[in-house]
CSV table of C-alpha atoms and ligand atoms in Angstrom, one decimal:
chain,number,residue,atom,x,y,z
A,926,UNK,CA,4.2,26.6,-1.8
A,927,UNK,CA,4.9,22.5,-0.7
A,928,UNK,CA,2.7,20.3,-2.4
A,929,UNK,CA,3.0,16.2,-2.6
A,930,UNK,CA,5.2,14.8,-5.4
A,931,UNK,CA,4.5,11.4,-7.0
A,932,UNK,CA,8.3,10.4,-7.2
A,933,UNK,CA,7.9,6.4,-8.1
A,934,UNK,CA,5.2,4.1,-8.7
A,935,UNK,CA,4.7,0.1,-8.8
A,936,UNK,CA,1.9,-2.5,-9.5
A,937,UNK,CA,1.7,-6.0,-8.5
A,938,UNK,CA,-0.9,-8.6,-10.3
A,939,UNK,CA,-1.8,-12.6,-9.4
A,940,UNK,CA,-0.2,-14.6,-12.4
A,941,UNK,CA,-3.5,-16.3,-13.0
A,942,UNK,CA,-5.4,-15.2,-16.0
A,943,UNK,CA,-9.5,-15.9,-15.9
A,944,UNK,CA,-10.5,-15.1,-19.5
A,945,UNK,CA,-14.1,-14.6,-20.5
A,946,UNK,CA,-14.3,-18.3,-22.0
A,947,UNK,CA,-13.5,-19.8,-18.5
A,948,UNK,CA,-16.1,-18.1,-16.6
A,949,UNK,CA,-18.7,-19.2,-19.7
A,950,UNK,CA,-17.7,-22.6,-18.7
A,951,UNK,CA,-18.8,-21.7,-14.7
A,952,UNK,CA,-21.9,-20.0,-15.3
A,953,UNK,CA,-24.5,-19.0,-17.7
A,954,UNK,CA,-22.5,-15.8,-19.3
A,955,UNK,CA,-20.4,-15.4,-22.5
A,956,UNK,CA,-17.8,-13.7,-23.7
A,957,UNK,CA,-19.8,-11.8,-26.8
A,958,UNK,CA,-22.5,-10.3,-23.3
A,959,UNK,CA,-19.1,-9.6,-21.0
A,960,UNK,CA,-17.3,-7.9,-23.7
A,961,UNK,CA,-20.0,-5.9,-25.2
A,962,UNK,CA,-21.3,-5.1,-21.6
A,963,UNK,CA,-18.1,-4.1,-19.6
A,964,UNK,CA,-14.8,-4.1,-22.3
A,965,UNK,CA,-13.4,-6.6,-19.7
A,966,UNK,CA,-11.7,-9.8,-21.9
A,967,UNK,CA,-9.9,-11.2,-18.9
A,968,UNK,CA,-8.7,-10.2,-15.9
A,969,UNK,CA,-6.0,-11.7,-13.0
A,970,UNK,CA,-7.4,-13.9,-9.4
A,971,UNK,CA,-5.5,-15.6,-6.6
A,972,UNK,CA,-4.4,-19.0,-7.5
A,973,UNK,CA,-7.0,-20.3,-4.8
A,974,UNK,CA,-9.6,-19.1,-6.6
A,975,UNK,CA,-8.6,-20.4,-10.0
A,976,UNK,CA,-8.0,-23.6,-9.1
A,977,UNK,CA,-11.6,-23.5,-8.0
A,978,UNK,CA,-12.8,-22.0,-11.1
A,979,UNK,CA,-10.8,-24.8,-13.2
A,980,UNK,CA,-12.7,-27.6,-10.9
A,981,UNK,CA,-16.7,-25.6,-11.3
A,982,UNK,CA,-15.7,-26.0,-15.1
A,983,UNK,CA,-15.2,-29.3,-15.1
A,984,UNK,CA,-18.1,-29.9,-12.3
A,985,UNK,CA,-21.5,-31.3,-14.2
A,986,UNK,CA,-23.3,-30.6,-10.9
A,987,UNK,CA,-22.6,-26.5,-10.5
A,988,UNK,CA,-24.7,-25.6,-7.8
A,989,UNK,CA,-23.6,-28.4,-5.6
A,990,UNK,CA,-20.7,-27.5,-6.2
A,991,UNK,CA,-21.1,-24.2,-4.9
A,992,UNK,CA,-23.0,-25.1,-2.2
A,993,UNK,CA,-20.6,-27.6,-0.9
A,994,UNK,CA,-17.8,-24.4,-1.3
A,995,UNK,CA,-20.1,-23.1,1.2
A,996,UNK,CA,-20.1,-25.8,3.5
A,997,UNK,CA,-16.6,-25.9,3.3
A,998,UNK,CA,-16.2,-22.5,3.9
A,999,UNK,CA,-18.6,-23.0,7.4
A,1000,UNK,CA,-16.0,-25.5,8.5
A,1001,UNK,CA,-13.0,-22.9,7.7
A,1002,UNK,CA,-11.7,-25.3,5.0
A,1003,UNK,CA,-11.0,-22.5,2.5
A,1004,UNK,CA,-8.0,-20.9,3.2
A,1005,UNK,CA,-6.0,-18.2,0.9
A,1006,UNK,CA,-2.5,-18.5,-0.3
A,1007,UNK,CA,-2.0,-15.0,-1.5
A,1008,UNK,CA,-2.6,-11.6,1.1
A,1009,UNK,CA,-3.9,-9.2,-0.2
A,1010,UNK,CA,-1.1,-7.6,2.1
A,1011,UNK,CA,1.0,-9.6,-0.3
A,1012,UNK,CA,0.1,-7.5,-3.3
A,1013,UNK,CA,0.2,-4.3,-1.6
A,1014,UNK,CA,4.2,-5.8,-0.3
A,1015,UNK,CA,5.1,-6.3,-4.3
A,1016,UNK,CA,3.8,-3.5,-6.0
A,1017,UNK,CA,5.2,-1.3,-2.5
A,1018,UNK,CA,8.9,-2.3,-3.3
A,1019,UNK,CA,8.4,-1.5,-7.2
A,1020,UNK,CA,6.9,2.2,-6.3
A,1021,UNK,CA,9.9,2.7,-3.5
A,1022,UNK,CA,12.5,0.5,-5.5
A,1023,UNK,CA,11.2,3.2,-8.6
A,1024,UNK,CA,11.6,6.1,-6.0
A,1025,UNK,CA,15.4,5.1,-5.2
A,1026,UNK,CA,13.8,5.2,-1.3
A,1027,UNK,CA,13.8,2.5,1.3
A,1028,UNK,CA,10.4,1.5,3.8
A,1029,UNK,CA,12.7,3.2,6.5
A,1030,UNK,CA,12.5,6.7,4.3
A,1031,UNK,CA,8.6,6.8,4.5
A,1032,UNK,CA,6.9,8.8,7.3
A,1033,UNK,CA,3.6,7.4,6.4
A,1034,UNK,CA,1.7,4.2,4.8
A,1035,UNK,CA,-2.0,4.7,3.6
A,1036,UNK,CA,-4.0,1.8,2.3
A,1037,UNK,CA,-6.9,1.8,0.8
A,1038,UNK,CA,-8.2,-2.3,0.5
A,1039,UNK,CA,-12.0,-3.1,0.6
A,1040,UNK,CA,-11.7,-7.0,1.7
A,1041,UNK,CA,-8.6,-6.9,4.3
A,1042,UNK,CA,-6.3,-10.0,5.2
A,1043,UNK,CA,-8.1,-9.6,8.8
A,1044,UNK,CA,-10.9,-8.0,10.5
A,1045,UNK,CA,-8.7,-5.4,12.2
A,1046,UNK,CA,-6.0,-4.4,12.2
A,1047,UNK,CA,-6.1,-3.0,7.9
A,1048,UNK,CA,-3.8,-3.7,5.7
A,1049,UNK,CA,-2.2,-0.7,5.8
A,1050,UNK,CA,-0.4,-2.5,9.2
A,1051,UNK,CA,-0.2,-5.6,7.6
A,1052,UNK,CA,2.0,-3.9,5.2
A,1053,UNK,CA,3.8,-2.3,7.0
A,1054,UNK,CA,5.1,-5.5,8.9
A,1055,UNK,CA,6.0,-7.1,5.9
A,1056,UNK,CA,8.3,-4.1,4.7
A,1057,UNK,CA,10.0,-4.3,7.8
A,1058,UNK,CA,8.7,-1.2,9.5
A,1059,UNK,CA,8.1,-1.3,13.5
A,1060,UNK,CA,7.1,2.2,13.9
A,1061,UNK,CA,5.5,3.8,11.0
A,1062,UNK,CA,2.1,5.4,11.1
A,1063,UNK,CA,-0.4,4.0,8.8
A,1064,UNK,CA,-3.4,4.3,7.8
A,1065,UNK,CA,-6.4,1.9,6.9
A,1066,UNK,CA,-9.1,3.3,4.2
A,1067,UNK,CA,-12.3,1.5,3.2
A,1068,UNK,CA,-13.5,3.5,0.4
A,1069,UNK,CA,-14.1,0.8,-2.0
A,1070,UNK,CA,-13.4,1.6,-5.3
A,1071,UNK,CA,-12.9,5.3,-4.3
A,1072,UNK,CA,-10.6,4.5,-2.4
A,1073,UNK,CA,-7.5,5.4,-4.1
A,1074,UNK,CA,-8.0,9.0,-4.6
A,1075,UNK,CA,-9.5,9.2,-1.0
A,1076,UNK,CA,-5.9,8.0,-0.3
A,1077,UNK,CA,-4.1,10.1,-2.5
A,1078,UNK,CA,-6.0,12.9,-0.8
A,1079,UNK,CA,-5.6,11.8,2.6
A,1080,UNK,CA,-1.6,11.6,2.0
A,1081,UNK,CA,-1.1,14.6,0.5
A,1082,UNK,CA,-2.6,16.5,3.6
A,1083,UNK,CA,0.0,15.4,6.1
A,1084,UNK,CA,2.5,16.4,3.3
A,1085,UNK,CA,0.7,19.7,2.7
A,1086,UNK,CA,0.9,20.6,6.6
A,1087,UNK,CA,4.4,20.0,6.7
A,1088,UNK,CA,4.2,17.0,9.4
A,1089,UNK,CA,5.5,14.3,7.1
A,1090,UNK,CA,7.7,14.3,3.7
A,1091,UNK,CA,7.1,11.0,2.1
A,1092,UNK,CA,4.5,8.8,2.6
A,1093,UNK,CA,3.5,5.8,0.4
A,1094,UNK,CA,0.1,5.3,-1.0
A,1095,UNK,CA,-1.3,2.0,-2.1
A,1096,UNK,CA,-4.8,0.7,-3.3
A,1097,UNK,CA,-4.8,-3.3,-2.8
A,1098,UNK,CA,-7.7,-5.4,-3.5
A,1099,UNK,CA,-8.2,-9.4,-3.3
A,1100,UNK,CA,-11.7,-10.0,-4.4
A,1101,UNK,CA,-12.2,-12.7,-6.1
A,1102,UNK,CA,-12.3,-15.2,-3.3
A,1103,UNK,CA,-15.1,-12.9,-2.3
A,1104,UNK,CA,-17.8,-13.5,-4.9
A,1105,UNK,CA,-20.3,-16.4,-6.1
A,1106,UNK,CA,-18.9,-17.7,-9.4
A,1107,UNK,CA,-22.9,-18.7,-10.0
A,1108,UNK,CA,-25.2,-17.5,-12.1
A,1109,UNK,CA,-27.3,-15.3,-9.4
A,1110,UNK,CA,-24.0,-13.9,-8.7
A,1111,UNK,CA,-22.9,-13.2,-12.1
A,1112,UNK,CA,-23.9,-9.5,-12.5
A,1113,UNK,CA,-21.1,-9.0,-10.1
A,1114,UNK,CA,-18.4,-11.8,-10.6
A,1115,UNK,CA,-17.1,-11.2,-13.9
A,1116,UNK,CA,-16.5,-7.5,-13.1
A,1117,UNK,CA,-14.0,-7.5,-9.9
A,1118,UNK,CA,-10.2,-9.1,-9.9
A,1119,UNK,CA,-7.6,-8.7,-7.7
A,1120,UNK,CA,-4.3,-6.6,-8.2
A,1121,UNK,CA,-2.6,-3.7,-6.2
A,1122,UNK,CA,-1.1,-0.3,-7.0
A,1123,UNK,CA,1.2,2.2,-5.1
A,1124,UNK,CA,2.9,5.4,-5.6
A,1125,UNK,CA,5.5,7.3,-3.0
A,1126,UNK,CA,4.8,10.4,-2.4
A,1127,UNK,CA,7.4,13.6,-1.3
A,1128,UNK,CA,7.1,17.2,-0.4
A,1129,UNK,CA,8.3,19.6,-2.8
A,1130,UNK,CA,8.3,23.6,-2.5
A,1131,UNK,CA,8.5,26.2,-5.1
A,1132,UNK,CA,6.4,28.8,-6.6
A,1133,UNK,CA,3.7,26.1,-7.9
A,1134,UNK,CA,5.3,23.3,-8.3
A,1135,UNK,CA,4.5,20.0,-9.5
A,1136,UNK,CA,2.5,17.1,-7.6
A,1137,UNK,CA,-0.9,17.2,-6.6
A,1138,UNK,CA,-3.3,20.4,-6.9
A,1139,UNK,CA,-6.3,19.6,-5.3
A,1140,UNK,CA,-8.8,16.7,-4.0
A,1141,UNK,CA,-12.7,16.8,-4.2
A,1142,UNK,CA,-14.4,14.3,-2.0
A,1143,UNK,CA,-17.7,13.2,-1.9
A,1144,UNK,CA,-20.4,10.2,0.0
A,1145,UNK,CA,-23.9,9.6,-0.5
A,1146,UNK,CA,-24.9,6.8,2.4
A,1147,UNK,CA,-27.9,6.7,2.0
A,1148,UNK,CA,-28.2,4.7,-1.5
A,1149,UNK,CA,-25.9,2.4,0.1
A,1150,UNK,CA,-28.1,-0.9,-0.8
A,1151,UNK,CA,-26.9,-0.2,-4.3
A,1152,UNK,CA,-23.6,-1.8,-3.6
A,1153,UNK,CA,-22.4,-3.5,-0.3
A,1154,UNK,CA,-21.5,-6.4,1.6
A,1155,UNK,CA,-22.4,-7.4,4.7
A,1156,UNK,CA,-20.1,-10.3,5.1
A,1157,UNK,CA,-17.4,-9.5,8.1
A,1158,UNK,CA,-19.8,-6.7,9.4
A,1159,UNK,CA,-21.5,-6.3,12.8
A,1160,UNK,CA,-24.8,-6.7,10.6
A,1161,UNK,CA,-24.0,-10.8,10.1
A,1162,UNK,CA,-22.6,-11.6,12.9
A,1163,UNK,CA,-21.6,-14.6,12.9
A,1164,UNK,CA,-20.3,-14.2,9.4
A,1165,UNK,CA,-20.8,-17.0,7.8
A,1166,UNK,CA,-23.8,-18.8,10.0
A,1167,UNK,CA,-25.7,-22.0,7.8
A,1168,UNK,CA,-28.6,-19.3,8.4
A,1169,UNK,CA,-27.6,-16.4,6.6
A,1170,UNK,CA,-25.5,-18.6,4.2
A,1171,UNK,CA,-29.3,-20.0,3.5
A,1172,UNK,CA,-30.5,-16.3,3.7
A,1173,UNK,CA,-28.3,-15.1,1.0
A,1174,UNK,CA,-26.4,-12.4,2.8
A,1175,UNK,CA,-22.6,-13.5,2.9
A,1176,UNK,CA,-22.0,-12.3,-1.0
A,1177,UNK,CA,-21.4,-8.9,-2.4
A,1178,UNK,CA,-24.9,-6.9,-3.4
A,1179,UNK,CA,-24.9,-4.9,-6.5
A,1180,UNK,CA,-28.2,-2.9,-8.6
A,1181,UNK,CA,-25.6,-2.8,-11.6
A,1182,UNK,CA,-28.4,-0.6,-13.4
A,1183,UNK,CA,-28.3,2.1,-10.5
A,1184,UNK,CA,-24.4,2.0,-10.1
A,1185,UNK,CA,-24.0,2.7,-13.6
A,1186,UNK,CA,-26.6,5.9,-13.7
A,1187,UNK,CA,-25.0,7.4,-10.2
A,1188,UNK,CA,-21.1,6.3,-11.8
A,1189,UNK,CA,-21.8,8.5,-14.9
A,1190,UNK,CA,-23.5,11.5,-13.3
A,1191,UNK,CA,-21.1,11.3,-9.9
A,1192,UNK,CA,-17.9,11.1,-12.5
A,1193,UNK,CA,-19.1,14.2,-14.7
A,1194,UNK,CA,-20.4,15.9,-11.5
A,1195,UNK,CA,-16.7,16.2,-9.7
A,1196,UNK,CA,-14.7,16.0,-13.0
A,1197,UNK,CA,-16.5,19.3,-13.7
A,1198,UNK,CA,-15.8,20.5,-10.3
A,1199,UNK,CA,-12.0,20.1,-10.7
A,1200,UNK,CA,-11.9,21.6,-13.6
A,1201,UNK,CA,-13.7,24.6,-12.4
A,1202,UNK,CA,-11.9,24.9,-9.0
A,1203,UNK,CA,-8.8,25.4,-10.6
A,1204,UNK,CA,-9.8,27.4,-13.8
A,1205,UNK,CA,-9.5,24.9,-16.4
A,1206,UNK,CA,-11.3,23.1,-19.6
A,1207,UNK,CA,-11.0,19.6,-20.5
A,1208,UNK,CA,-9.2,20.5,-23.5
A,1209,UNK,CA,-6.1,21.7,-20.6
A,1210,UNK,CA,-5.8,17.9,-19.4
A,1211,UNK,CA,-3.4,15.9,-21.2
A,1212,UNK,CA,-4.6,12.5,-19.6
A,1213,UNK,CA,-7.5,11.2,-17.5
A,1214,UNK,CA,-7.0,8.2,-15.2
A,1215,UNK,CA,-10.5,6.8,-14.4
A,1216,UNK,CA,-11.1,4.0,-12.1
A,1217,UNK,CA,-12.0,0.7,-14.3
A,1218,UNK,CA,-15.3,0.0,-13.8
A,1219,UNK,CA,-16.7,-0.3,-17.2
A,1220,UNK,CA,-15.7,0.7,-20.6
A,1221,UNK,CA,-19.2,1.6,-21.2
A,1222,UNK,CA,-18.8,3.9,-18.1
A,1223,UNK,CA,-16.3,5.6,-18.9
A,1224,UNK,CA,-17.2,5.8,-22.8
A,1225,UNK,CA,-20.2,7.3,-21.4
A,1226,UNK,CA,-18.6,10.3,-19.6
A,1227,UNK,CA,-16.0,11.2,-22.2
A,1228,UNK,CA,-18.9,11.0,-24.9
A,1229,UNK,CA,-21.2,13.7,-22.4
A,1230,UNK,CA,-18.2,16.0,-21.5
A,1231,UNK,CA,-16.1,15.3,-24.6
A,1232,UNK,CA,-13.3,14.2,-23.7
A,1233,UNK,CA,-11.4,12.4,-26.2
A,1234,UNK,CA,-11.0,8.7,-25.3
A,1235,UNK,CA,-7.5,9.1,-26.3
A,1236,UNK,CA,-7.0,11.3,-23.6
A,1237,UNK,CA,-7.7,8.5,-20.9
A,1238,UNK,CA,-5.4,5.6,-20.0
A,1239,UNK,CA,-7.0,2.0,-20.1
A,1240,UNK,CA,-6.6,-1.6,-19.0
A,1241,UNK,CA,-10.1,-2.9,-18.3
A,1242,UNK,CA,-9.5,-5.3,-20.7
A,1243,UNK,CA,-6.7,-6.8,-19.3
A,1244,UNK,CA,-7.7,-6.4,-15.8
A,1245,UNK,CA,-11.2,-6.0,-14.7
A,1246,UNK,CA,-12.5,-3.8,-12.1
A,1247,UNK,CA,-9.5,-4.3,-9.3
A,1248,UNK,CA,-11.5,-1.6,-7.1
A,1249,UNK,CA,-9.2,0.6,-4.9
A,1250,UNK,CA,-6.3,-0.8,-7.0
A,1251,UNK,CA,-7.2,0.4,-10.3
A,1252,UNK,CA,-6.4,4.0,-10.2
A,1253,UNK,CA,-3.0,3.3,-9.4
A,1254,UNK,CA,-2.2,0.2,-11.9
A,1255,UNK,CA,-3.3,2.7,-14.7
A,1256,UNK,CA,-1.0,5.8,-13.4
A,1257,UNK,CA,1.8,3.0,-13.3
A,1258,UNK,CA,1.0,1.8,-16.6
A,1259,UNK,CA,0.4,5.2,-17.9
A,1260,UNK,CA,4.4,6.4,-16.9
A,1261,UNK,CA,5.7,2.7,-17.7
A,1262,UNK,CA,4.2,3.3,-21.6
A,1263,UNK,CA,5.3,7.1,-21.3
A,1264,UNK,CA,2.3,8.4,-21.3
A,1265,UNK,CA,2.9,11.4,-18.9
A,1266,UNK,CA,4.3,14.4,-19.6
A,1267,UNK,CA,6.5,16.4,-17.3
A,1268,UNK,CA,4.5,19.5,-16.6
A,1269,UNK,CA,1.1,18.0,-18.1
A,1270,UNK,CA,-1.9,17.8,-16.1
A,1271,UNK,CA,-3.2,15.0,-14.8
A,1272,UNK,CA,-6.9,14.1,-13.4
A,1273,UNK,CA,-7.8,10.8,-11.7
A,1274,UNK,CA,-10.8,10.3,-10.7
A,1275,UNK,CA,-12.8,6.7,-9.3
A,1276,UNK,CA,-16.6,6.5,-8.1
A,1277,UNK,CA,-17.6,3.0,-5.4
A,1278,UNK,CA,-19.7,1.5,-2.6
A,1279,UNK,CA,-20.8,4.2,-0.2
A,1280,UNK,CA,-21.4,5.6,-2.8
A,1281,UNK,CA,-18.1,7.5,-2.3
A,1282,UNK,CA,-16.3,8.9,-5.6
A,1283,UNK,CA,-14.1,11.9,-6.1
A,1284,UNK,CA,-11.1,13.6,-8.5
A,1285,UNK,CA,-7.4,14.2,-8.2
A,1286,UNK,CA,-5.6,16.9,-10.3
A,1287,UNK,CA,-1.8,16.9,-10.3
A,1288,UNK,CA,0.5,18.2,-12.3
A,1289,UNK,CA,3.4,15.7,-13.4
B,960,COA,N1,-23.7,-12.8,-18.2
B,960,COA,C1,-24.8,-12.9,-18.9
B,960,COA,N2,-26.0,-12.3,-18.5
B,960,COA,C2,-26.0,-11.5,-17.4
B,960,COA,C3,-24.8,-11.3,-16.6
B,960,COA,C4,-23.6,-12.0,-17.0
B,960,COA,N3,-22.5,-11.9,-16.4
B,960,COA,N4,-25.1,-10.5,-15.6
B,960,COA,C5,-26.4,-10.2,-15.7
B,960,COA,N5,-26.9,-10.8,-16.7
B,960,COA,C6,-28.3,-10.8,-17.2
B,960,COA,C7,-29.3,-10.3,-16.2
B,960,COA,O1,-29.6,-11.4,-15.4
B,960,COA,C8,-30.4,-9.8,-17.1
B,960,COA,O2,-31.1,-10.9,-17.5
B,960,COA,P1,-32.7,-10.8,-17.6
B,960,COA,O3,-33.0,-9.8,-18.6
B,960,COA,O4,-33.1,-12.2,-18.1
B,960,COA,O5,-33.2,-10.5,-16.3
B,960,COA,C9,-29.7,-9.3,-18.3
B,960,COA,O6,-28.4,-9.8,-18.3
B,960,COA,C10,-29.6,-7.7,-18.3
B,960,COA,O7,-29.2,-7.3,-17.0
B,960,COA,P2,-28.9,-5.8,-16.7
B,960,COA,O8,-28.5,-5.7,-15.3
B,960,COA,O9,-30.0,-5.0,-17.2
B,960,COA,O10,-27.7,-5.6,-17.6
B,960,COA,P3,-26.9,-4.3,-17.9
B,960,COA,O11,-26.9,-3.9,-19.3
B,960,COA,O12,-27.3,-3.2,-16.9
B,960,COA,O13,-25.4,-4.7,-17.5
B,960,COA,C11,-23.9,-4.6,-15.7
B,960,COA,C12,-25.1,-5.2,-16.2
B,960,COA,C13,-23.6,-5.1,-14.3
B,960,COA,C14,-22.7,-5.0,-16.7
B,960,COA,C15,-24.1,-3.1,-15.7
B,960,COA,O14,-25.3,-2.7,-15.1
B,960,COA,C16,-22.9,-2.3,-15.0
B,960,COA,O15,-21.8,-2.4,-15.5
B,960,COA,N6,-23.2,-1.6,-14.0
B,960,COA,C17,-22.2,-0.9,-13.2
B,960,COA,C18,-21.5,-1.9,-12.4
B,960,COA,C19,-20.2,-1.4,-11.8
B,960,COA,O16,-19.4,-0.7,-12.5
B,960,COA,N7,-19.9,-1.6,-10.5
B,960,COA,C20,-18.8,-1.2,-9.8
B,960,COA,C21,-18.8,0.2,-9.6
B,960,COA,S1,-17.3,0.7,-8.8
């Protein structure tokens, strides 16, 4: 039998801290409604958009100041420091620098980054540059915060088949830049951060081995209004006209109420369809990784299919919702702080915009 290893993992995080107190100094929130509401105390942006969310702090006129971001934005004044093609480079060379591989041992790069550096090409090429690598075949997912198990799945195939051996699989997300630190976009802004994950992947055979046991996938398009962006798509093209700037249309959309009802039942739904495809209980996985949406998520499914929150991995606190990213900064974490056993079974799973969600059982 060949399945896909996990051999090495890294992370990579912005050094900027936002805490719950700064963003109560940018809009009408607090730390008491954030914490209670989400678990998240503080979390990690590019330094672009902290220096901007030191200066709204300290602006007495808030929505000017946002609206003159705006203007500044129409006249392409706002321009990023950090890649996210940066983040996916640093937390790359700490997953293949942990693997004892070089870029030039990988047959294959998948990304999986909602808001790239560029229109086209992904980051997943973008990434690929930067390590060096001229021929490489990579891969570009846009699964939102799904997106790292759709990657992990999407890896693991080619591995499975026997057409590559090691492939490296990242989830990198810049974000912040991305959102309205106002009060109409609030429900949103003081979820998301930036930060990247990867993990190298390599075939191993044997009479069931360990690695990766088996994917379930799953979209639902058509509730899609529940959480989207239209910015950079066909659908606002230009992206950033005065018009739809005045329209409302170039920030992310969220109905936090419905994403939280379809996030609980979508996690329990698939979580119970691993379990069952392979002949298990809860009781037979030693740790869950969930994607870190919300505490009060994720309470919510271990209270309905008791699971014992000790049995998960999490950072929320620290880190916010980092999308794509944040399946793969808690399995680094999780072996870092020796929280994997060899042999023990593993289950990821993540739920975001499409809505897309699935689960990932391996065993370590
Ligand atoms: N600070 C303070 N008040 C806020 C706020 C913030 N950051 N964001 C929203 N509010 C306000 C709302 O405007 C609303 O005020 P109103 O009653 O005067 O209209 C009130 O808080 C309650 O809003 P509601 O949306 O009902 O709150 P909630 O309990 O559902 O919590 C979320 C909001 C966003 C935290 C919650 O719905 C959630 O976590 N949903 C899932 C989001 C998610 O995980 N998305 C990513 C999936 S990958």
């Amino acid at each position: 039998m060949r399945r896909a290893r996990i051999i090495g993992t890294g992370m990579a995080i912005p050094e900027c801290v936002v805490d719950n107190d700064l963003l109560a100094r940018c809009l009408t929130t607090s730390d008491e409604w954030i914490t209670q509401r989400t678990g998240i105390k503080e979390r990690r942006v590019s330094p672009d958009t902290y220096r901007m969310l030191l200066r709204l702090a300290d602006a007495p006129d808030k929505e000017g100041f946002i609206r003159e971001l705006y203007d500044q934005g129409l006249d392409g004044k706002i321009d990023s420091t950090l890649m996210v093609a940066d983040l996916a480079l640093e937390a790359s060379r700490q997953a293949l620098k942990n693997a004892g591989l070089a870029p030039e041992d990988l047959d294959l790069i998948v990304d999986a980054t909602t808001f790239g550096d560029y229109a086209y090409p992904g980051t997943a090429a973008v990434l690929a540059a930067k390590l060096g690598l001229t021929t490489t075949p990579t891969i570009a997912m846009n699964q939102g915060c799904a997106g790292s198990v759709y990657a992990l799945a999407t890896a693991d195939q080619f591995i499975r088949s026997g057409m590559y051996s090691r492939a490296l699989v990242v989830g990198a997300e810049l974000l912040s830049p991305f959102f309205e630190f106002s009060d109409r976009g609030r429900d949103m802004c003081v979820l998301f951060a930036d930060g990247a994950g990867a993990a190298v992947l390599e075939a191993v055979e044997g009479a069931d081995p360990p690695g990766l046991i088996s994917h379930h996938l799953h979209t639902d398009g058509s509730v899609l209004d529940k959480l989207y962006g239209e910015m950079f798509g066909t659908s606002t093209f230009p992206p950033a006209s005065k018009k739809k700037i005045d329209d409302d249309r170039v920030r992310p959309r969220m109905n936090g109420r419905v994403v939280f009802v379809q996030a609980v039942r979508r996690f329990k739904e698939v979580i119970v369809e691993c379990l069952k495809a392979n002949g298990l209980k809860i009781d037979d996985i030693d740790l869950f990784l969930f994607h870190q949406a919300n505490m009060r998520i994720i309470e919510a499914i271990a209270d309905q299919l008791s699971i014992p929150l000790e049995k998960s991995f999490n950072n929320i606190a620290k880190y916010g919702n980092t999308s794509a990213a944040s399946v793969p900064i808690c399995l680094h974490e999780a072996v870092e702080a020796g929280r994997l056993r060899r042999g023990g079974l593993v289950m990821m799973a993540a739920f975001g915009t499409g809505f897309s969600w699935g689960a990932t059982l391996m065993r370590w």
